[in-house]
Amino acid sequence: MQRSIHVGAAQVGPIYKEEPREEVVERLIGLMEKAARRGVELVCYPECALTTFFPRYLLDSSEVDEYFERSMPGPSTQPLFDRAKELGVGFHLGYAELNGDRHYNTSVLVGKDGEIIGKYRKAHIPGSRDPVPGRKFQHLERRYFLEGNTGFKVWPAFGGRVGMAICNDRRWPETWRVLGLQGVELVIVGWNTPLTHYRRAYEYSRLAEFHNMLSLQAGCYQNGAWAVGVAHCGEEEPGYVLMGQSMIVSPWGEVVSLATTIGDELIDAVIDLEAGRDIKEGVFNFELYRRPELYKVISETSRSKAS
Ligand code: CDT
């Protein structure tokens, strides 16, 4: 018996530095309305979907909190929650969260009734705390965000088992396996991936899209799960380009829908949450085949034994 759900990835194009939050939320609502017209039940927005991707700047400490949400929903995001409820669609939203004096890179999963089902705080925070000399655009996530403290959870939602990850998390097999071990059926992951993030960008940037696909396709296949991967992308200022390539991936590791632009774009698919069963009961039958006694080093150490 099928357990189908119609999902959408609402890719968000460039958000310019001065763009008011309210205008961004209007764009998000526009994508949601388009999704609802197509019959989408769960709309997924990317990481930090409400502002320009500010970790490229060395901000004055007085400016930082302007990029963060003190509550969710808050004054500028309430219209998104209200419209979702009217339309009867659920959504996933990534945003910069200010909790007291603690800053996190966060996402929430919201039900069709407009209520928050779950919250996730990004575990793997990339980049640096201090500016790297000579870089035109920085990647200062470690300056602006604390490492997330929620862990990787899976929620019963939308008729299945749904988990969240954020951007850099998708590159780590641990993310997928920890979700996989909880029987995840759908992983939602949003990203902001500058195309200049490699240390030797002149040599490796050509592989950025390949690594994006590789990470999602392997994560899905090895855990028998669907993924909705969604980008905040495009040229946010001259020379600063974030990767697009939003996609929906099946538990067999196949890309079933792929964005073709680096602007606001909706892709969608009807997915059967039962489709991962053959993988979960077959080649990756964890109970039968896993050898956790041989994997202890994974949780006991963070660095390579060789280093
Ligand atoms: N947002 C985010 O995590 N971006 C990273 C860029 C590379 S690290 C400098 C990513 O993994 O896509």
XYZ file of C-alpha atoms and ligand atoms in Angstrom:
319
model
C 0.000 0.000 0.000
C 1.301 3.401 -0.943
C 1.773 6.240 1.536
C 2.032 9.187 -0.785
C 2.753 12.789 -0.002
C 3.163 15.666 -2.426
C 6.316 17.583 -1.490
C 7.859 20.742 -2.895
C 11.280 22.370 -2.706
C 10.813 26.137 -2.759
C 14.206 27.301 -3.939
C 14.932 30.896 -2.951
C 17.044 33.059 -5.250
C 19.238 35.970 -4.189
C 18.178 38.018 -1.193
C 19.954 41.346 -1.314
C 21.459 42.844 1.840
C 18.949 45.639 2.102
C 15.877 43.554 1.221
C 13.329 43.944 4.046
C 12.246 40.743 5.802
C 8.604 41.466 4.911
C 9.422 41.403 1.183
C 11.281 38.139 1.524
C 8.302 36.638 3.354
C 6.052 37.830 0.491
C 8.284 35.938 -1.940
C 8.058 32.837 0.241
C 4.268 33.158 0.357
C 4.198 33.469 -3.452
C 6.099 30.188 -3.742
C 3.759 28.598 -1.208
C 0.673 29.698 -3.142
C 2.126 28.278 -6.351
C 2.844 25.036 -4.490
C -0.688 24.869 -3.118
C -2.092 25.320 -6.651
C -0.074 22.274 -7.696
C -1.414 20.278 -4.750
C 1.781 20.297 -2.687
C 1.182 19.368 0.970
C 4.653 20.124 2.371
C 6.689 23.114 1.097
C 10.386 23.145 1.995
C 12.353 26.398 2.161
C 16.152 26.480 2.533
C 18.655 27.291 5.277
C 18.583 30.936 6.474
C 15.722 31.687 4.085
C 14.822 35.122 5.465
C 17.962 37.209 4.889
C 20.957 37.505 2.666
C 23.595 34.896 3.541
C 25.306 37.215 6.038
C 28.220 34.949 7.151
C 30.126 36.289 4.172
C 30.499 39.600 6.036
C 32.569 40.619 9.033
C 29.717 42.413 10.798
C 29.922 44.960 13.534
C 28.715 43.278 16.744
C 25.830 45.777 16.918
C 24.534 44.588 13.511
C 24.556 40.829 14.051
C 21.239 40.360 15.821
C 19.355 42.100 12.988
C 19.774 38.916 10.961
C 18.250 36.716 13.668
C 14.669 35.834 14.691
C 13.848 36.230 18.374
C 10.718 34.123 18.047
C 9.152 31.786 15.519
C 6.679 32.771 14.343
C 7.669 36.393 14.885
C 6.240 39.669 13.623
C 7.592 39.283 10.076
C 7.050 35.519 9.722
C 3.517 35.367 11.162
C 1.988 36.029 7.686
C 3.740 32.895 6.366
C 2.276 30.788 9.167
C -1.172 32.351 8.631
C -1.144 31.740 4.868
C 0.041 28.157 5.328
C -2.841 27.488 7.689
C -5.356 29.049 5.268
C -3.991 26.951 2.419
C -3.730 23.832 4.584
C -0.089 23.179 3.685
C 2.788 22.304 5.971
C 6.253 23.778 5.565
C 9.902 23.642 6.548
C 11.780 26.887 7.162
C 15.438 27.571 7.875
C 16.333 30.736 9.794
C 18.891 32.300 12.113
C 17.579 31.840 15.656
C 18.333 34.050 18.651
C 17.408 32.252 21.849
C 18.221 34.563 24.764
C 21.828 35.386 23.942
C 22.435 32.135 22.018
C 22.640 32.133 18.232
C 21.764 29.031 16.241
C 21.310 28.051 12.614
C 17.880 26.490 12.882
C 15.005 24.942 10.977
C 11.430 24.182 11.918
C 8.881 21.745 10.556
C 5.372 23.153 10.616
C 2.148 21.138 10.284
C -0.837 21.903 8.056
C -2.487 23.497 11.096
C 0.311 26.082 11.371
C 1.749 24.530 14.556
C 5.460 23.785 14.927
C 6.072 20.024 14.951
C 9.827 20.029 15.429
C 12.914 22.188 15.610
C 16.468 21.331 14.581
C 19.690 23.278 15.202
C 22.552 22.752 12.764
C 25.197 20.415 14.155
C 28.100 20.844 11.735
C 29.033 24.533 11.586
C 31.571 25.128 8.814
C 33.879 27.984 7.952
C 35.868 30.035 10.451
C 35.469 32.278 13.491
C 37.974 34.818 12.299
C 38.292 36.256 8.826
C 40.678 34.422 6.531
C 43.189 36.946 5.148
C 42.919 37.549 1.437
C 39.414 36.163 1.019
C 37.081 38.517 -0.805
C 34.053 36.916 0.843
C 34.356 35.201 4.191
C 32.487 32.186 5.525
C 32.114 33.165 9.191
C 29.456 30.735 10.318
C 31.594 29.728 13.308
C 31.632 33.358 14.400
C 27.869 33.820 14.251
C 26.426 30.422 15.198
C 26.869 28.051 18.087
C 26.991 24.351 17.359
C 23.456 22.989 17.551
C 22.334 21.122 20.652
C 19.192 19.362 19.438
C 20.780 16.307 17.856
C 19.210 14.629 14.835
C 15.616 13.725 15.584
C 12.872 12.107 13.566
C 9.250 13.201 13.965
C 6.072 11.340 13.061
C 4.597 13.817 10.599
C 2.799 14.002 7.252
C 2.033 10.290 7.479
C 5.695 9.320 7.755
C 8.901 9.774 9.695
C 10.542 13.111 8.952
C 14.019 14.380 9.879
C 15.920 17.604 9.246
C 19.519 18.522 8.510
C 21.062 21.834 7.510
C 23.513 22.473 4.695
C 26.974 21.261 5.748
C 25.307 18.425 7.710
C 24.442 16.795 4.373
C 28.088 16.109 3.624
C 28.515 13.980 6.760
C 27.472 10.318 6.613
C 26.889 10.430 10.385
C 23.950 12.794 9.855
C 22.198 10.393 7.534
C 22.963 7.284 9.570
C 21.748 8.760 12.840
C 18.500 9.685 11.086
C 18.452 6.333 9.289
C 18.769 4.439 12.561
C 15.564 6.154 13.677
C 13.774 4.903 10.580
C 13.673 8.224 8.773
C 11.605 8.208 5.594
C 12.036 11.818 4.501
C 15.011 14.082 5.186
C 14.614 17.800 4.537
C 17.844 19.701 4.034
C 18.320 23.301 3.015
C 21.589 24.946 2.009
C 23.613 28.067 1.228
C 26.662 26.827 -0.614
C 28.976 29.535 -1.953
C 30.665 28.312 -5.099
C 33.961 29.614 -3.758
C 34.023 27.589 -0.538
C 36.781 25.164 -1.455
C 40.250 26.000 -0.178
C 41.584 25.577 -3.691
C 38.457 26.866 -5.377
C 40.173 27.314 -8.754
C 40.689 23.553 -8.827
C 37.669 22.072 -7.054
C 34.700 24.405 -7.588
C 33.859 22.479 -10.738
C 32.997 19.552 -8.402
C 30.622 21.496 -6.133
C 27.431 20.315 -7.826
C 28.759 16.776 -8.066
C 29.491 16.750 -4.318
C 26.012 18.061 -3.613
C 24.416 15.262 -5.608
C 26.832 12.676 -4.271
C 25.980 13.553 -0.663
C 22.218 13.508 -1.115
C 22.055 10.492 -3.372
C 24.356 8.407 -1.154
C 22.563 9.505 2.032
C 19.182 8.542 0.623
C 20.255 5.212 -0.818
C 22.259 4.070 2.201
C 19.321 4.750 4.522
C 16.342 4.020 2.277
C 14.977 7.547 2.653
C 13.651 10.324 0.463
C 15.235 13.764 0.580
C 14.013 17.200 -0.319
C 17.144 19.303 -0.809
C 16.585 23.001 -1.271
C 18.884 25.902 -2.013
C 19.073 29.565 -1.181
C 21.075 30.515 -4.228
C 22.158 32.892 -6.943
C 24.378 35.953 -7.100
C 23.700 37.904 -3.897
C 26.241 40.515 -4.868
C 28.741 40.762 -7.707
C 31.103 37.808 -7.494
C 29.289 36.038 -4.647
C 27.321 33.139 -6.072
C 25.498 30.446 -4.123
C 24.804 27.066 -5.698
C 21.270 26.084 -6.723
C 20.592 22.478 -7.705
C 17.611 21.919 -5.423
C 16.429 18.367 -5.846
C 14.134 15.616 -4.671
C 15.882 12.264 -4.306
C 14.348 8.804 -3.941
C 15.390 6.042 -1.528
C 17.079 4.380 -4.498
C 19.300 7.413 -4.845
C 17.589 8.696 -7.981
C 16.999 12.392 -8.566
C 13.299 12.616 -9.417
C 13.070 16.393 -9.689
C 15.790 18.976 -10.204
C 15.818 22.768 -10.261
C 17.151 24.343 -13.431
C 17.646 27.959 -12.322
C 19.458 29.863 -9.574
C 16.421 31.975 -8.730
C 13.078 31.519 -6.996
C 11.808 28.197 -8.335
C 9.440 25.514 -7.180
C 10.053 21.854 -7.896
C 7.728 19.156 -6.641
C 6.996 15.454 -6.677
C 4.488 13.002 -5.293
C 6.577 10.593 -3.253
C 5.639 7.226 -1.796
C 7.041 6.926 1.724
C 6.808 3.139 1.429
C 9.384 3.182 -1.372
C 12.308 2.839 1.037
C 11.042 -0.412 2.511
C 12.926 -2.671 0.064
C 16.191 -0.951 0.916
C 15.519 -0.940 4.666
C 14.555 -4.624 4.669
C 17.103 -5.641 2.050
C 20.584 -4.416 1.313
C 20.613 -2.005 4.276
C 18.760 -4.144 6.797
C 20.451 -2.574 9.815
C 19.327 -5.188 12.315
C 20.622 -8.031 10.228
C 23.815 -6.672 8.763
C 25.184 -3.778 10.803
C 28.248 -4.411 13.015
C 28.094 -1.620 15.601
C 30.790 -3.269 17.719
C 33.186 -2.479 14.872
C 32.088 1.148 14.555
C 32.882 2.401 18.070
C 35.590 4.729 16.831
C 32.881 6.793 15.118
C 31.361 7.984 18.370
C 34.502 7.872 20.488
C 36.732 10.137 18.421
C 36.380 13.173 16.235
C 39.782 13.127 14.579
C 41.416 10.620 12.313
C 43.558 8.037 14.119
C 46.200 8.727 11.519
C 46.593 12.409 12.445
N 25.966 26.951 4.810
C 26.881 25.994 4.726
O 26.984 25.148 5.608
N 27.706 26.022 3.662
C 28.785 25.108 3.471
C 29.844 25.792 2.702
C 31.132 25.173 2.855
S 32.031 25.527 4.228
C 32.877 26.945 4.017
C 28.388 23.821 2.751
O 28.771 22.757 3.218
O 27.755 23.878 1.693
